[in-house]
Coordinates of C-alpha atoms and ligand atoms in Angstrom, one line a residue:
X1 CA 44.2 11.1 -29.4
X2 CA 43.6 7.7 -28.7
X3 CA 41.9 5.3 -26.6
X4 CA 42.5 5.4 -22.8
X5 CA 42.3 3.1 -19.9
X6 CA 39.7 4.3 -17.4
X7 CA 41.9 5.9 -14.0
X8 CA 39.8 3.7 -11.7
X9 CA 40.5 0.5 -14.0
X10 CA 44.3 1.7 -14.3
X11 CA 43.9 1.8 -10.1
X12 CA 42.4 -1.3 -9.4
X13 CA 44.7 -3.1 -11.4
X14 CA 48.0 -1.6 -10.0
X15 CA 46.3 -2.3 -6.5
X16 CA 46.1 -6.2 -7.8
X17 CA 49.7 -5.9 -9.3
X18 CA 51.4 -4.2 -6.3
X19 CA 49.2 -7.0 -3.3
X20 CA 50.6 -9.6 -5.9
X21 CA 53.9 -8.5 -6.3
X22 CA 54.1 -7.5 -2.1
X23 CA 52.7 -11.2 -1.4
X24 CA 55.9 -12.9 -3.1
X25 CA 58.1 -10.4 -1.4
X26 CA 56.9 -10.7 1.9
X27 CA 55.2 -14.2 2.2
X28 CA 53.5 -12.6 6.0
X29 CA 51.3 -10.6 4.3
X30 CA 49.7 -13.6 2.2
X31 CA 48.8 -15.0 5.3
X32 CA 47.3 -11.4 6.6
X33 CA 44.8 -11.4 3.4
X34 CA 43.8 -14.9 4.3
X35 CA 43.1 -14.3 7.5
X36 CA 41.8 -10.9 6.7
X37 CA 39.0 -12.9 4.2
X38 CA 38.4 -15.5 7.2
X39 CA 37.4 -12.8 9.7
X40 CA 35.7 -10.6 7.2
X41 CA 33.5 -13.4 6.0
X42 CA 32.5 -14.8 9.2
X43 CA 32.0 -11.1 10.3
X44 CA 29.1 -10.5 7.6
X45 CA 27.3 -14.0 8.5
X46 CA 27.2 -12.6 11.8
X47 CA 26.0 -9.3 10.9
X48 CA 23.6 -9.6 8.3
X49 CA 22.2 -6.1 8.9
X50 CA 25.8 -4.5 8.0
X51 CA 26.0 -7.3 5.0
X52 CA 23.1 -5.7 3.8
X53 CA 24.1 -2.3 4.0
X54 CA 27.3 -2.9 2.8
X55 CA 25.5 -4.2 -0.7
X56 CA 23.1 -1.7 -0.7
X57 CA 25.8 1.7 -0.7
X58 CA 27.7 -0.1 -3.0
X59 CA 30.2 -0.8 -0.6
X60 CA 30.6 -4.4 -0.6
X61 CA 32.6 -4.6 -3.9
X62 CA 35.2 -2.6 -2.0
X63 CA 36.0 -4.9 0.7
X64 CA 38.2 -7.6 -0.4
X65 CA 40.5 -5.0 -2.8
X66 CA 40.6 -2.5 0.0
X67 CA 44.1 -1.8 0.8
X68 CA 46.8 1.6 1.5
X69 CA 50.2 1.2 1.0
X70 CA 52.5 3.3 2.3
X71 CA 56.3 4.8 0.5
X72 CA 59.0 7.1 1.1
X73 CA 60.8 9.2 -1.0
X74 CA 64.1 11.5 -1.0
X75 CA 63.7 14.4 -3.1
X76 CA 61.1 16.8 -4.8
X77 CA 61.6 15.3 -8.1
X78 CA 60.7 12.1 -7.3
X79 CA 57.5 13.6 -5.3
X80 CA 56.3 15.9 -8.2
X81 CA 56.8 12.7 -10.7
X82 CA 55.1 10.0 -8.5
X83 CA 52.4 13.1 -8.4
X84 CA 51.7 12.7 -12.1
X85 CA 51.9 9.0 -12.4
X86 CA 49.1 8.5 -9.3
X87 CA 47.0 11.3 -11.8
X88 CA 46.9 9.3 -14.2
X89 CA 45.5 6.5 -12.0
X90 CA 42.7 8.8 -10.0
X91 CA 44.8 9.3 -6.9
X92 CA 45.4 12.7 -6.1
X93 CA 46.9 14.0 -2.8
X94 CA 44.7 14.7 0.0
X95 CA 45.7 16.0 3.5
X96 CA 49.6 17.2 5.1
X97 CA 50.8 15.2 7.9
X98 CA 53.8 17.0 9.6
X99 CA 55.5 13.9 11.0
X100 CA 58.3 15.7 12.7
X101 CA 56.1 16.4 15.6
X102 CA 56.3 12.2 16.5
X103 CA 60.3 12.0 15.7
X104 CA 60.4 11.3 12.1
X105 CA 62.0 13.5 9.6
X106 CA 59.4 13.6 7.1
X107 CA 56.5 15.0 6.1
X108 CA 53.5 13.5 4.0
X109 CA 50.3 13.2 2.0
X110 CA 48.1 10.5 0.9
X111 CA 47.0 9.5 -3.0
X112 CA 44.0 8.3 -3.2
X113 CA 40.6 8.6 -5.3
X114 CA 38.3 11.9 -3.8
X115 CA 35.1 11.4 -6.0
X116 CA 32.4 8.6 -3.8
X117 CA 31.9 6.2 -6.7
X118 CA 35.6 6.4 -7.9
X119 CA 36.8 5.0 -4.1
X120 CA 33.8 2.4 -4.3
X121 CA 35.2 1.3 -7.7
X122 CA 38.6 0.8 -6.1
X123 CA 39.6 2.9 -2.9
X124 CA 43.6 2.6 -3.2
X125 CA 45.8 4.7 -1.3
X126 CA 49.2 5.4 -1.1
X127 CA 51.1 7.1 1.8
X128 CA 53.6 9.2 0.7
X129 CA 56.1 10.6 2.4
X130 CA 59.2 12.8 1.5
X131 CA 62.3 13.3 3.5
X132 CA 63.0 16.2 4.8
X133 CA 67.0 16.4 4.4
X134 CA 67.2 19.8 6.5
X135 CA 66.3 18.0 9.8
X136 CA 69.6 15.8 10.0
X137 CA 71.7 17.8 12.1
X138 CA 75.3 16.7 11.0
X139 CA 76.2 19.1 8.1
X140 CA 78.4 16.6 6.5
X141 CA 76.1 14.0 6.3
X142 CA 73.0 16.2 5.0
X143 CA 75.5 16.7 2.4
X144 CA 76.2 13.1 1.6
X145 CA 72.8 12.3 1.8
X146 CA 71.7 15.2 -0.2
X147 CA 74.2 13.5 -3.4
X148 CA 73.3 10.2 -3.5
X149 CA 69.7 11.5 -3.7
X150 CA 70.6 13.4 -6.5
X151 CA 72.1 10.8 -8.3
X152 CA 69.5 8.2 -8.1
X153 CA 66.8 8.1 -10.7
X154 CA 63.7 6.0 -9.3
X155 CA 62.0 6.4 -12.3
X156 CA 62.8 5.0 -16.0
X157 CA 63.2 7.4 -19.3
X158 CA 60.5 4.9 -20.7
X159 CA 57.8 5.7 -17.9
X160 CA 58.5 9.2 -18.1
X161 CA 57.9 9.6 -21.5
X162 CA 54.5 7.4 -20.9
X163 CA 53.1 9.8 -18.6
X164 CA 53.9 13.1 -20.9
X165 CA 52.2 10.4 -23.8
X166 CA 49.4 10.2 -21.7
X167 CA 48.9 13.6 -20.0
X168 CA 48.4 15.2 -23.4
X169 CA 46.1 12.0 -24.6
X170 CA 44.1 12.9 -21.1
X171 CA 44.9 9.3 -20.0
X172 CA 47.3 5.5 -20.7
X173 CA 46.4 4.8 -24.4
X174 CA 45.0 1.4 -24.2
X175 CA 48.2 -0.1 -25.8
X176 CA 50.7 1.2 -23.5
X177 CA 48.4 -0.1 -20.4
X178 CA 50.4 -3.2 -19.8
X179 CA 53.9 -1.1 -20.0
X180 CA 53.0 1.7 -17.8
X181 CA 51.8 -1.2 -14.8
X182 CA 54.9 -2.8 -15.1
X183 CA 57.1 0.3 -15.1
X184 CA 55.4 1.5 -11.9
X185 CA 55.3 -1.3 -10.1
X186 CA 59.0 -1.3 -10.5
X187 CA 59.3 1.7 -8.9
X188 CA 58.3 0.2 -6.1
X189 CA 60.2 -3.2 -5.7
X190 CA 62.5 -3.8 -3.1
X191 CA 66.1 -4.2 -4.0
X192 CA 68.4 -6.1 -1.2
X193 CA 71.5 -4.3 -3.4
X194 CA 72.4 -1.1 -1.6
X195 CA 73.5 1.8 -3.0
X196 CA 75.6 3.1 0.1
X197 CA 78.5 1.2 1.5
X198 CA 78.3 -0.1 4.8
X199 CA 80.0 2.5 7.0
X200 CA 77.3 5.3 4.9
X201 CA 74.7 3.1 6.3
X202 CA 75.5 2.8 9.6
X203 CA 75.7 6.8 9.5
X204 CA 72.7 7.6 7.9
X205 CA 71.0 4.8 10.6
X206 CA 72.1 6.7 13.5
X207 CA 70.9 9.7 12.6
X208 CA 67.6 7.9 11.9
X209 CA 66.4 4.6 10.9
X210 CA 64.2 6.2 7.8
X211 CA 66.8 8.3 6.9
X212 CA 69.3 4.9 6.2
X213 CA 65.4 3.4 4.4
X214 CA 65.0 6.2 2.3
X215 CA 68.7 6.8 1.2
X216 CA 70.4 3.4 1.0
X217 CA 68.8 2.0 -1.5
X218 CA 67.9 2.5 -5.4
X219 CA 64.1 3.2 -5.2
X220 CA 61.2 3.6 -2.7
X221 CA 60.0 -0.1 -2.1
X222 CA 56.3 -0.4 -0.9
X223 CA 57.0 -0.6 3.0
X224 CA 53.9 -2.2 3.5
X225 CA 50.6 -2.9 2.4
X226 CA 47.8 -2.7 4.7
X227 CA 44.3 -5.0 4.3
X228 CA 41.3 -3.8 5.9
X229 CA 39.2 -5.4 8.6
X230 CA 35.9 -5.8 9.6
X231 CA 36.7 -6.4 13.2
X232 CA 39.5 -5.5 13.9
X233 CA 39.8 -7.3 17.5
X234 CA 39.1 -10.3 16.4
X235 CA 41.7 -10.3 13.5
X236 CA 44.2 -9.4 16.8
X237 CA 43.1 -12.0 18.8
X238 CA 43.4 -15.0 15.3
X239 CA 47.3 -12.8 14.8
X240 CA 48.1 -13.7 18.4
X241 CA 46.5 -17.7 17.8
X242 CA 48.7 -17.9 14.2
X243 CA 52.0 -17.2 16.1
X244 CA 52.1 -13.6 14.3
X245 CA 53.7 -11.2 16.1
X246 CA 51.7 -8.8 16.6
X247 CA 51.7 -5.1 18.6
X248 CA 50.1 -5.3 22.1
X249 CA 47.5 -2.3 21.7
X250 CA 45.5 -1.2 19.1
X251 CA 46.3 2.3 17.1
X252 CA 43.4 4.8 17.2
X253 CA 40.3 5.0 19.5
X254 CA 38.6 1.9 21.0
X255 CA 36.4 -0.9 20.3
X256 CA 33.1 1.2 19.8
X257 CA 29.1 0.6 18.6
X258 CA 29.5 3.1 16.0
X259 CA 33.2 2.6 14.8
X260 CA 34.8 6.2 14.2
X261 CA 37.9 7.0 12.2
X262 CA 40.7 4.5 11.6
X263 CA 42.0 1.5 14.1
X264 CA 45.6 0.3 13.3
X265 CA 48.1 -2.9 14.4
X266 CA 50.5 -4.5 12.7
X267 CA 53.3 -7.0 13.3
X268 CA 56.9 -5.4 13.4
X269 CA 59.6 -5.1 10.8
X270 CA 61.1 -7.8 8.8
X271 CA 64.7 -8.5 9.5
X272 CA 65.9 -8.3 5.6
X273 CA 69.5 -9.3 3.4
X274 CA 71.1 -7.0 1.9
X275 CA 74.6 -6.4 0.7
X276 CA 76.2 -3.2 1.1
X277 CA 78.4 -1.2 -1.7
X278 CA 81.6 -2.6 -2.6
X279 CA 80.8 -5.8 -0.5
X280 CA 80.9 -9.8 -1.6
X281 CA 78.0 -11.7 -1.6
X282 CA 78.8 -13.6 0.9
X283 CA 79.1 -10.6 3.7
X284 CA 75.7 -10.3 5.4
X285 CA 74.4 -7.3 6.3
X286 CA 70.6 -6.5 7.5
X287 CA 68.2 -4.2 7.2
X288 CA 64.4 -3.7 8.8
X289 CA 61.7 -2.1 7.0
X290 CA 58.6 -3.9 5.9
X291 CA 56.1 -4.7 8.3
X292 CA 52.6 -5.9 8.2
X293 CA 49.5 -4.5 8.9
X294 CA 45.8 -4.2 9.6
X295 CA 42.6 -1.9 10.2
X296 CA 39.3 -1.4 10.4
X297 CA 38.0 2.0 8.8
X298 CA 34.9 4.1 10.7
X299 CA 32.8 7.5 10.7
X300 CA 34.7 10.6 9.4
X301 CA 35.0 13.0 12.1
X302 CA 34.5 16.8 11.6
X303 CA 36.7 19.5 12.6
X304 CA 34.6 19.3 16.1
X305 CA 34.4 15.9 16.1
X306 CA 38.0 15.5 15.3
X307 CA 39.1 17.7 17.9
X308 CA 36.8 15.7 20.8
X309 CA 38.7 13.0 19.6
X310 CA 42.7 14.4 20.2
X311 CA 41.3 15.5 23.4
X312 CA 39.9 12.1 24.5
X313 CA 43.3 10.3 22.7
X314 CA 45.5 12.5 24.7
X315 CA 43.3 12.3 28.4
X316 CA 44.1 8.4 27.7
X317 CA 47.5 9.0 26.6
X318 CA 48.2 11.6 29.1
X319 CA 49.2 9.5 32.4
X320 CA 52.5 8.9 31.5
X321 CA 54.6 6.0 33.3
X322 CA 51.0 4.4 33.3
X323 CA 51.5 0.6 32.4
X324 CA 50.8 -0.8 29.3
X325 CA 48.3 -3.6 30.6
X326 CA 45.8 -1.2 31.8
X327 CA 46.3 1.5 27.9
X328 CA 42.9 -0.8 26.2
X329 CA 40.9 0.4 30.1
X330 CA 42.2 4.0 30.3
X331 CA 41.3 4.6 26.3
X332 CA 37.4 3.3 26.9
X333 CA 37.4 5.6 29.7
X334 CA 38.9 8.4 27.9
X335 CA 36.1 8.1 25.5
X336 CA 33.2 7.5 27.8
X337 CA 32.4 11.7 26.6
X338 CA 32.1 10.8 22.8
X339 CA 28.5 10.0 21.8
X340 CA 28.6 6.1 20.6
X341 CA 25.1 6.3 18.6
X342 CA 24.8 7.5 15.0
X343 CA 22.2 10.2 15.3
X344 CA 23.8 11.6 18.4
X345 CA 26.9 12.0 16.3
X346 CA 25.0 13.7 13.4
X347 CA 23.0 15.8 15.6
X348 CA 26.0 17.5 17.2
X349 CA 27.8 17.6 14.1
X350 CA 30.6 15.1 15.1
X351 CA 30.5 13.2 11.9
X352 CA 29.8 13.0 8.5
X353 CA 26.6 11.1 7.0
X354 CA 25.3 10.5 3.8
X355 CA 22.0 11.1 2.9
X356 CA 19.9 8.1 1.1
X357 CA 15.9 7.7 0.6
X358 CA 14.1 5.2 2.0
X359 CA 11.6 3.1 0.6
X360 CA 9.0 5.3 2.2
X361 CA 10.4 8.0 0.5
X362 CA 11.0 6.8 -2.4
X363 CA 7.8 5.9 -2.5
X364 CA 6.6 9.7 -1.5
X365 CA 8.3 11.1 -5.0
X366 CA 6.5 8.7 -7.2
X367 CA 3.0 9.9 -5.7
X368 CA 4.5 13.6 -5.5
X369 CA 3.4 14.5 -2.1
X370 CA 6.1 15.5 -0.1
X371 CA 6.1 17.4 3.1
X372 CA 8.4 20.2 4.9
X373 CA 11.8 20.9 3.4
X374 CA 13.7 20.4 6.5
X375 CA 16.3 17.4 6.2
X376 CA 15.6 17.3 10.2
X377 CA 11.9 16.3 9.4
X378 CA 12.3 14.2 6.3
X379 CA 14.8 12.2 8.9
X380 CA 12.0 12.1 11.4
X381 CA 8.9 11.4 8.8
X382 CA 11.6 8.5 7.6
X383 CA 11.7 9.6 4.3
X384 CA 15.9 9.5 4.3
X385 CA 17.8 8.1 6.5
X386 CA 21.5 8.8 7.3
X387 CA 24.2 6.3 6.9
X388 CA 28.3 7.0 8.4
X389 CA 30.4 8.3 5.7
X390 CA 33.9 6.2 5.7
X391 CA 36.8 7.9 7.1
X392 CA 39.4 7.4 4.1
X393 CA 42.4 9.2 5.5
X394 CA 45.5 8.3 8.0
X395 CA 45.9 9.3 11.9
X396 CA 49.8 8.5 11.5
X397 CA 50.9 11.2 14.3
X398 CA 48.5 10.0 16.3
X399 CA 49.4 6.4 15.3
X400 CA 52.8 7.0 15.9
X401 CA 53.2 3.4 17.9
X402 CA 53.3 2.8 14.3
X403 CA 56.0 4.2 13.1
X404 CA 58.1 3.8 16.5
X405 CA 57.3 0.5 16.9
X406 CA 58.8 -0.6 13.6
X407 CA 61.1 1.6 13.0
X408 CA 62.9 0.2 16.3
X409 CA 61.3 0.1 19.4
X410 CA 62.7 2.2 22.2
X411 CA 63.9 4.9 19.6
X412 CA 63.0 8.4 20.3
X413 CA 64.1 11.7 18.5
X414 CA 62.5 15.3 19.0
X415 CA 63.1 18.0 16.3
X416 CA 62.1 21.5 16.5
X417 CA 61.1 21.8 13.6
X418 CA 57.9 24.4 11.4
X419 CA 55.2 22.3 10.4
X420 CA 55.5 23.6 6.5
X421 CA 52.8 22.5 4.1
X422 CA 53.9 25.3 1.6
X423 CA 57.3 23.6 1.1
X424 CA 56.1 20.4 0.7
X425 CA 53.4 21.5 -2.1
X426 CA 55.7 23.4 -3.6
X427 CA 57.9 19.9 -3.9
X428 CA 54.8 18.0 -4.9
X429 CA 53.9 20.7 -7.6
X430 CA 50.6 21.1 -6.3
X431 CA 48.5 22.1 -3.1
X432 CA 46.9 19.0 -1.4
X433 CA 43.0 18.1 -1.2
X434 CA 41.4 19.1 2.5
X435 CA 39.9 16.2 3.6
X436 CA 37.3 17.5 6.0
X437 CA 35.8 19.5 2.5
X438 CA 36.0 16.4 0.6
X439 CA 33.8 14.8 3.7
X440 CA 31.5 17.9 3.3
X441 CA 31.1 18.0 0.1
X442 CA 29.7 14.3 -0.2
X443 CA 27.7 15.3 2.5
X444 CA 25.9 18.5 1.0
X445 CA 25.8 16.5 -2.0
X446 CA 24.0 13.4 -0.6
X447 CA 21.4 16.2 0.8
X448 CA 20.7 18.3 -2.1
X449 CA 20.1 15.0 -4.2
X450 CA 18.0 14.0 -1.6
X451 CA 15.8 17.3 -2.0
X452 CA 15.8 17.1 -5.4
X453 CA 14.2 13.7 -5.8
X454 CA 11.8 14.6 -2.5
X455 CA 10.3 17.9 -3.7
X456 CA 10.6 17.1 -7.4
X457 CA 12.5 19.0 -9.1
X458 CA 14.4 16.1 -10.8
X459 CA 11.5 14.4 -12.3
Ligands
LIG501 C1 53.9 5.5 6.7 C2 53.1 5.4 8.0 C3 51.7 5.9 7.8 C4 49.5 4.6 8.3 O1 48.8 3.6 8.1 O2 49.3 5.5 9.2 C5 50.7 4.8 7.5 C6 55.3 5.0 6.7 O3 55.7 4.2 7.7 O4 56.0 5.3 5.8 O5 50.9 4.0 6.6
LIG502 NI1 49.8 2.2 7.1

């Protein structure tokens, strides 16, 4: 056995590696961190009260690294490997999206740290997504697409034999630290040199525009990488000034006092080279994938809170041949019903909080006196306090303006097909993480510290 790197130090420094590397390959996004820092930075001058709670949870570390990328893969094998190399760096997959049910032929999960202090020491996500072959409808070119999946290898004999070095040393040896970052990362570069000819690729793009991203080329290149926000409207608004161009309504629910879940916008797909199999360098050929993006993270919701949300999302939604113009008026409406103060939202159980001492409770365990055991009247004799806990998950179906909006605009396809979690586990090699249990756990957990320190038992 020897020495290993830390997971979280392993996944802050492939975060740094893979905003690096993304930066030179799509010079946009450089500009979306600096504009990112502006806003954030003026934002917590503004709002010294938040500045302050950000340092206090431990939070504020976080802000200027936090960043999900998102990829897409072909087959099983590469899912299950990617699996064991995002172990090793203290992502694990949480949550199945069925994204069949917004068009696309995929299904996914995200890989990211589940333990509080681990996504305070670097919150890194990846969206993962793998293709689900069985929804493209032309046998002959499921069959085509099926065998040049099966004769790509995304991953090098050298990484593979990293991760079984480091699996039985229970983590990257010190020494191999440097090889394993630059191994990954490679995985995830973009090569302009297709592995499909031309006439493949204009197949394969019919059928679906992710289809043609996932198959055409050697590897699955990050397809973007997403900075968060501290206001989110305001980093819309400078987009718009800096001649980025950016989508005309924000992803997710509205502008709101207490900010729940996840708001999204990005600016759409680069138009990129690349030259098709069998082709001189000289013939052009395009293809659009990257894009950039933005958000601004809030409250988790629980499972009722969650479901007061789809309901207000789709009353907003619902009105269809509605204008555009008027989407921002109809989604504050919409969600007019959903409580915008904290202990509103903790009292009817619509969120998730953490539970912290305050001075005056603090205070209370060092002289040993404390009263009734009910969180409800510790809340109300302020001896805790409860503070949002961050939503760390996607809404991509419900973000599907996303996806459609990069992936080509007017383009819509409908398949009928089963939602099917067991497959895709049984592809990853593992089941997934629930998030909402994740969300309760740190909950409980924030509590029953709480009573520990307030009736003494830990001291
Ligand atoms: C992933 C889209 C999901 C998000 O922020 O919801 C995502 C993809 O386009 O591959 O990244
Ligand atoms: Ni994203």
């Amino acid at each position: 056995m020897s020495e290993y790197v830390p997971a979280s130090d392993l996944r802050a420094a492939f975060s740094d590696a893979m905003s690096e590397m993304y930066r030179r390959e799509v010079p946009l996004y450089g500009d979306l961190i600096d504009l990112v820092a502006a806003i954030n930075s003026k934002f917590l001058v503004d709002n010294q009260y938040i500045r302050a709670e950000l340092e206090c949870s431990g939070e504020m570390a976080r802000l200027d690294v936090e960043r999900h990328g998102a990829i897409r893969v072909g087959r099983a094998e590469e899912l299950s490997a990617l699996r064991r190399i995002f172990a090793l760096m203290g992502m694990y997959p949480v949550g199945y999206y069925d994204l069949s049910v917004a068009g696309v032929p995929v299904h996914s999960t995200a890989f990211r740290p589940v333990e509080p202090a681990a996504l305070n020491a670097s919150p890194f996500r990846i969206f993962t997504s793998l293709l689900r072959l069985e929804l493209i409808e032309d046998e002959a070119l499921r069959e085509t697409a099926g065998r040049i999946l099966a004769g790509r290898r995304i991953m090098s004999d050298r990484v593979m034999e990293i991760i079984e070095i480091s699996e039985k040393n229970g983590g990257v040896p010190v020494d191999l630290q440097t090889e394993f970052l630059r191994e990954v990362l490679d995985i995830f570069r973009w090569h302009p040199e297709a592995i499909v000819d031309r006439e493949t690729y204009r197949q394969l793009h019919d059928a679906h525009r992710l289809i043609a991203d996932v198959v055409s080329f050697k590897g699955p290149h990050i397809n973007h990488l997403t900075p968060s926000v501290l206001d989110i409207d305001a980093a819309q608004q400078e987009m718009k000034q800096r001649g980025i161009r950016a989508k005309s309504v924000i992803e997710g629910p509205p502008r709101r006092a207490v900010p729940i879940l996840l708001r999204q916008t990005s600016f759409t797909a680069l138009e990129e080279p690349v030259r098709f199999l069998g082709e001189a360098a000289g013939e052009k050929g395009v293809h659009t994938a990257r894009f950039g993006e933005i958000e601004q993270r809030g409250v988790a919701l629980t499972p009722k809170g969650r479901r007061l949300y789809d309901q207000c999302l789709a009353e907003a939604r619902g009105v269809s041949g509605a204008a555009a113009e008027d989407y921002e008026e109809r989604l504050a409406q919409a969600f007019a019903t959903f409580p915008d103060d904290a202990a509103t939202l903790r009292r009817e159980g619509l969120a998730y909080f953490r539970y912290v001492l305050t001075e005056k409770g603090l205070k209370s365990t060092e002289q040993g006196q404390t009263g009734s055991e009910q969180s409800q009247n510790w809340l109300d004799e302020g001896l805790i306090r409860a503070k949002p806990i961050l939503y760390e998950d996607f809404l991509p179906v419900s973000a599907a303006g996303i996806f459609q909006s990069n992936l080509g605009g007017a383009e819509q396809r409908h398949y009928d097909a089963q939602s099917s979690q067991d497959r895709f586990e049984a592809a990853l090699g593992t089941s997934v993480y629930d998030p909402f249990a994740l969300y309760q756990q740190a909950q409980d957990d924030s509590l029953a510290q709480a009573r520990r320190l307030l009736t003494g038992e830990e001291r």
